Coordinates of C-alpha atoms in Angstrom, one line a residue:
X1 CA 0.0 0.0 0.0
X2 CA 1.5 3.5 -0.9
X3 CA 1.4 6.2 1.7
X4 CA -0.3 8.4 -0.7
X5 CA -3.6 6.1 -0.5
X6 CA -3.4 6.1 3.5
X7 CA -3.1 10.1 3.7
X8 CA -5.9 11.1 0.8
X9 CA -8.0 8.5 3.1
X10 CA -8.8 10.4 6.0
X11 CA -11.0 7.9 7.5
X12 CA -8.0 4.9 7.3
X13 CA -5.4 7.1 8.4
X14 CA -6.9 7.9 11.7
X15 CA -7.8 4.2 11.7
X16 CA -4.1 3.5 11.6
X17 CA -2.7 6.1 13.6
X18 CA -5.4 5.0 16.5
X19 CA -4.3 1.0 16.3
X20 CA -0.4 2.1 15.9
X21 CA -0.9 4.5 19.6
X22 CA -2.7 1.7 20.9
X23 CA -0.3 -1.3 20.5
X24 CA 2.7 0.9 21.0
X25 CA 0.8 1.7 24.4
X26 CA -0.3 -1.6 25.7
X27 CA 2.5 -2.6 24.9
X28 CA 4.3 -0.2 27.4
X29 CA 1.2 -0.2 30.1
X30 CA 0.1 -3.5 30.3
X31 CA 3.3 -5.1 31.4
X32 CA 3.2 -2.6 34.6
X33 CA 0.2 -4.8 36.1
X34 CA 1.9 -7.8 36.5
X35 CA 5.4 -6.2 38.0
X36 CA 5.0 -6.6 42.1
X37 CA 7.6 -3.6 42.1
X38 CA 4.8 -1.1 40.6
X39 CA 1.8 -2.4 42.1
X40 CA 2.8 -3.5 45.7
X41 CA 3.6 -1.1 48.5
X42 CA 7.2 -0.4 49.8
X43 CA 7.9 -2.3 52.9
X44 CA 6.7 -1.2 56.3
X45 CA 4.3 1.5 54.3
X46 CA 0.9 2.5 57.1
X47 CA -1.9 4.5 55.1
X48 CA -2.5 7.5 55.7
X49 CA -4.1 8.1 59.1
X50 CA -7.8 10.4 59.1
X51 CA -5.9 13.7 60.0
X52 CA -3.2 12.5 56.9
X53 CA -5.5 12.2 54.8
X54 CA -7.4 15.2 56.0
X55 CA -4.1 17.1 55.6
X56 CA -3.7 15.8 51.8
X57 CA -7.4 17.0 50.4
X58 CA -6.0 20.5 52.4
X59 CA -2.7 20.4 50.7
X60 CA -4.7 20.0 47.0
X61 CA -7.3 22.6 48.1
X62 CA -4.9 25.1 48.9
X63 CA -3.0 24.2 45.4
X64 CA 0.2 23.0 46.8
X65 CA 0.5 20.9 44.2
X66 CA 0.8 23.3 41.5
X67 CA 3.8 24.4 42.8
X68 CA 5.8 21.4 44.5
X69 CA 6.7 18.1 43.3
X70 CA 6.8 14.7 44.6
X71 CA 8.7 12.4 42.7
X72 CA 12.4 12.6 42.8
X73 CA 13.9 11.2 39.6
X74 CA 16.9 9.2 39.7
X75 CA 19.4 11.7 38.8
X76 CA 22.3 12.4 40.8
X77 CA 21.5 16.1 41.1
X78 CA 17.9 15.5 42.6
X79 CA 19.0 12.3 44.7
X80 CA 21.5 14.4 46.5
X81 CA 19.9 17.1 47.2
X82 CA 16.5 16.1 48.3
X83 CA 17.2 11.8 48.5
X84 CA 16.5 8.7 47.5
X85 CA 14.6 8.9 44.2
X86 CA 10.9 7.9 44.2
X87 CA 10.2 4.3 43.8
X88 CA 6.5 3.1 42.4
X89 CA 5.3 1.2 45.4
X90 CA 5.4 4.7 47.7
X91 CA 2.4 6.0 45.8
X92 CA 0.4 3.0 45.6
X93 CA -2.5 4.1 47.8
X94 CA -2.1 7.7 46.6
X95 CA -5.6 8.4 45.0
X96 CA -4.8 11.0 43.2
X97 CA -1.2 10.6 43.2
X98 CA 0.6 13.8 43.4
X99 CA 3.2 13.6 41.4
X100 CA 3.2 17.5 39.9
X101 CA 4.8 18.8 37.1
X102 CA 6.1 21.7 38.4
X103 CA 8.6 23.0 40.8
X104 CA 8.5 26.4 41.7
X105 CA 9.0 25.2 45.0
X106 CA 11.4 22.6 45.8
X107 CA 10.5 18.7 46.0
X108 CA 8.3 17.5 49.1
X109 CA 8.8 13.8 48.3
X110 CA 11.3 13.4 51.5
X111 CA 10.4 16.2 53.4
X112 CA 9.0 14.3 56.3
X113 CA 10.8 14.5 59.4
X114 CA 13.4 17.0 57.8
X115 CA 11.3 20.0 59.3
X116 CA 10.4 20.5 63.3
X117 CA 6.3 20.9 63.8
X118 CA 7.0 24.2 64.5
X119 CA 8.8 25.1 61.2
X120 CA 6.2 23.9 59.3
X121 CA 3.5 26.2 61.4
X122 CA 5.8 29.3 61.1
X123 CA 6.6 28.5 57.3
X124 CA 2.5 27.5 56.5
X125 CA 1.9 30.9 58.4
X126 CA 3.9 33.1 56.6
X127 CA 6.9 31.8 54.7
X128 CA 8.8 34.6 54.7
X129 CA 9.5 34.5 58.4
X130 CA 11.6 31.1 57.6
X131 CA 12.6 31.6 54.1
X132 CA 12.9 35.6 53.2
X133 CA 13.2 34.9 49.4
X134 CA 9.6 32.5 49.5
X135 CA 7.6 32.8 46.9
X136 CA 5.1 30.7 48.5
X137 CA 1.9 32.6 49.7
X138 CA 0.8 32.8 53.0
X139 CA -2.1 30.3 55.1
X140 CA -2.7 31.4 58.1
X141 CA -6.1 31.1 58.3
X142 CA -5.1 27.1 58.7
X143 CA -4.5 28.1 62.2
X144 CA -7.7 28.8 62.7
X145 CA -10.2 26.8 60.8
X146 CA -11.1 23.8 62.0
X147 CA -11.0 20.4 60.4
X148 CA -14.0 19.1 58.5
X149 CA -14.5 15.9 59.2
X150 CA -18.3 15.2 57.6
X151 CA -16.9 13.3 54.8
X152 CA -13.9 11.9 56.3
X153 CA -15.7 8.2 56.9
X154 CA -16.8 8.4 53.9
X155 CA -13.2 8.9 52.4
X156 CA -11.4 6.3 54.4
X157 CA -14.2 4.3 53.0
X158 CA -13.7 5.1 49.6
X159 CA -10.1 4.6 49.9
X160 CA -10.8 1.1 51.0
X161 CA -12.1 0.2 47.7
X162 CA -9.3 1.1 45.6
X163 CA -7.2 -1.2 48.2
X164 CA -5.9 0.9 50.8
X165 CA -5.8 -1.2 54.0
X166 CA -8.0 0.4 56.3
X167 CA -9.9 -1.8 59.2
X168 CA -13.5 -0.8 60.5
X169 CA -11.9 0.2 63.4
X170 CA -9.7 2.7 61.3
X171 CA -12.9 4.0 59.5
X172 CA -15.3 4.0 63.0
X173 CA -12.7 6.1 64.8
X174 CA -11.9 8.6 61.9
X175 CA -14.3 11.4 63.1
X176 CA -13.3 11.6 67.3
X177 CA -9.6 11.3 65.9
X178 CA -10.3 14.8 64.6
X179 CA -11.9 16.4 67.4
X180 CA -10.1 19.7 68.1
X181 CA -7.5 19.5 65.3
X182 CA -7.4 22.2 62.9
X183 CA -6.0 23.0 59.5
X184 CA -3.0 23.5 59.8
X185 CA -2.7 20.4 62.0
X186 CA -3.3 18.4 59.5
X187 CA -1.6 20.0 57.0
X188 CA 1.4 19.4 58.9
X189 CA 1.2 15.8 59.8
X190 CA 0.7 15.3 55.9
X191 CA 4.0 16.9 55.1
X192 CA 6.0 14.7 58.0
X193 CA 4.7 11.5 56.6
X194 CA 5.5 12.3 52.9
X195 CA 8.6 10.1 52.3
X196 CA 8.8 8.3 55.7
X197 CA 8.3 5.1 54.3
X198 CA 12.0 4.8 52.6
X199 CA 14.6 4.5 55.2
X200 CA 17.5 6.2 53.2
X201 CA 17.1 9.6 53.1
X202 CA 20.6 10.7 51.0

């Protein structure tokens, strides 16, 4: 067949270009399901407990996540200055997962632990207090605002279905977990789980 006939055919040349994207992607994709490495979690990974998880629907509210990554790739320059690179089974129960595609701010895929409570709270507050160059805008209305736990059952529920191991009595005890927390609580135990679960930090 001459490649005349396929582009005067409008009709068989989209046919063709939508069965060469699809093999060509299958063929990368599919594989993926059946590696343990991509769809298992890391060793010694917890899910996300209620005020986590609370802190992670805060930290996509408040679009953190248009301006900080979480993936390290496996380049020197990123593994040394932030650690180990990403691996597939940390984002596992990640639903979304929130990779990003931008850095304006630096990675937060190892930040936990790195960072005092307190630093966080002074930083969330008003960044330029820590930092004096941030770009980052100020919350500090997380300091005040209480968390809303109405649909955080639900959640944890919701998670369970896309396999993230939560018990009844994880899902029962969700809502007094919350009791008297606010915002910027959770906000903050978010950000010192993020990257806990791999042991080698640099």
């Amino acid at each position: 067949m001459k490649h005349e006939t396929i582009e005067k055919n409008v009709g068989l040349l989209m046919l063709l270009m939508v069965l060469a994207v699809s093999i060509g992607g299958l063929t990368q994709i599919v594989p993926l399901f059946f590696q343990d490495v991509t769809n298992k979690p890391v060793e010694g990974m917890k899910p996300y407990t209620a005020l986590q998880l609370e802190g992670r629907d805060i930290y996509i509210r408040e679009g953190c996540v248009q301006c900080h990554s979480q993936m390290i790739r496996p380049f020197r320059a990123e593994t040394e200055r932030y650690g180990h690179y990403s691996v597939a089974g940390e984002s596992v129960w990640d639903h979304p997962f929130l990779w990003g595609s931008k850095r304006t701010g630096p990675d937060l895929a190892r930040v936990g632990a790195r960072y005092s409570d307190d630093w966080h709270r002074a930083h969330l507050y008003n960044p330029r207090n820590v930092v004096p160059e941030s770009k980052m805008p100020a919350y500090p209305w997380l300091v005040t605002a209480q968390v809303d736990s109405s649909h955080t059952e639900t959640k944890l529920k919701v998670m369970r279905t896309l396999g993230v191991p939560y018990t009844d009595a994880d899902i029962s005890g969700a809502v007094d977990s919350l009791k008297g927390k606010t915002e910027m609580d959770a906000l903050v135990a978010y950000l010192q789980v993020l990257g806990t679960a791999i042991k080698s930090k640099r």
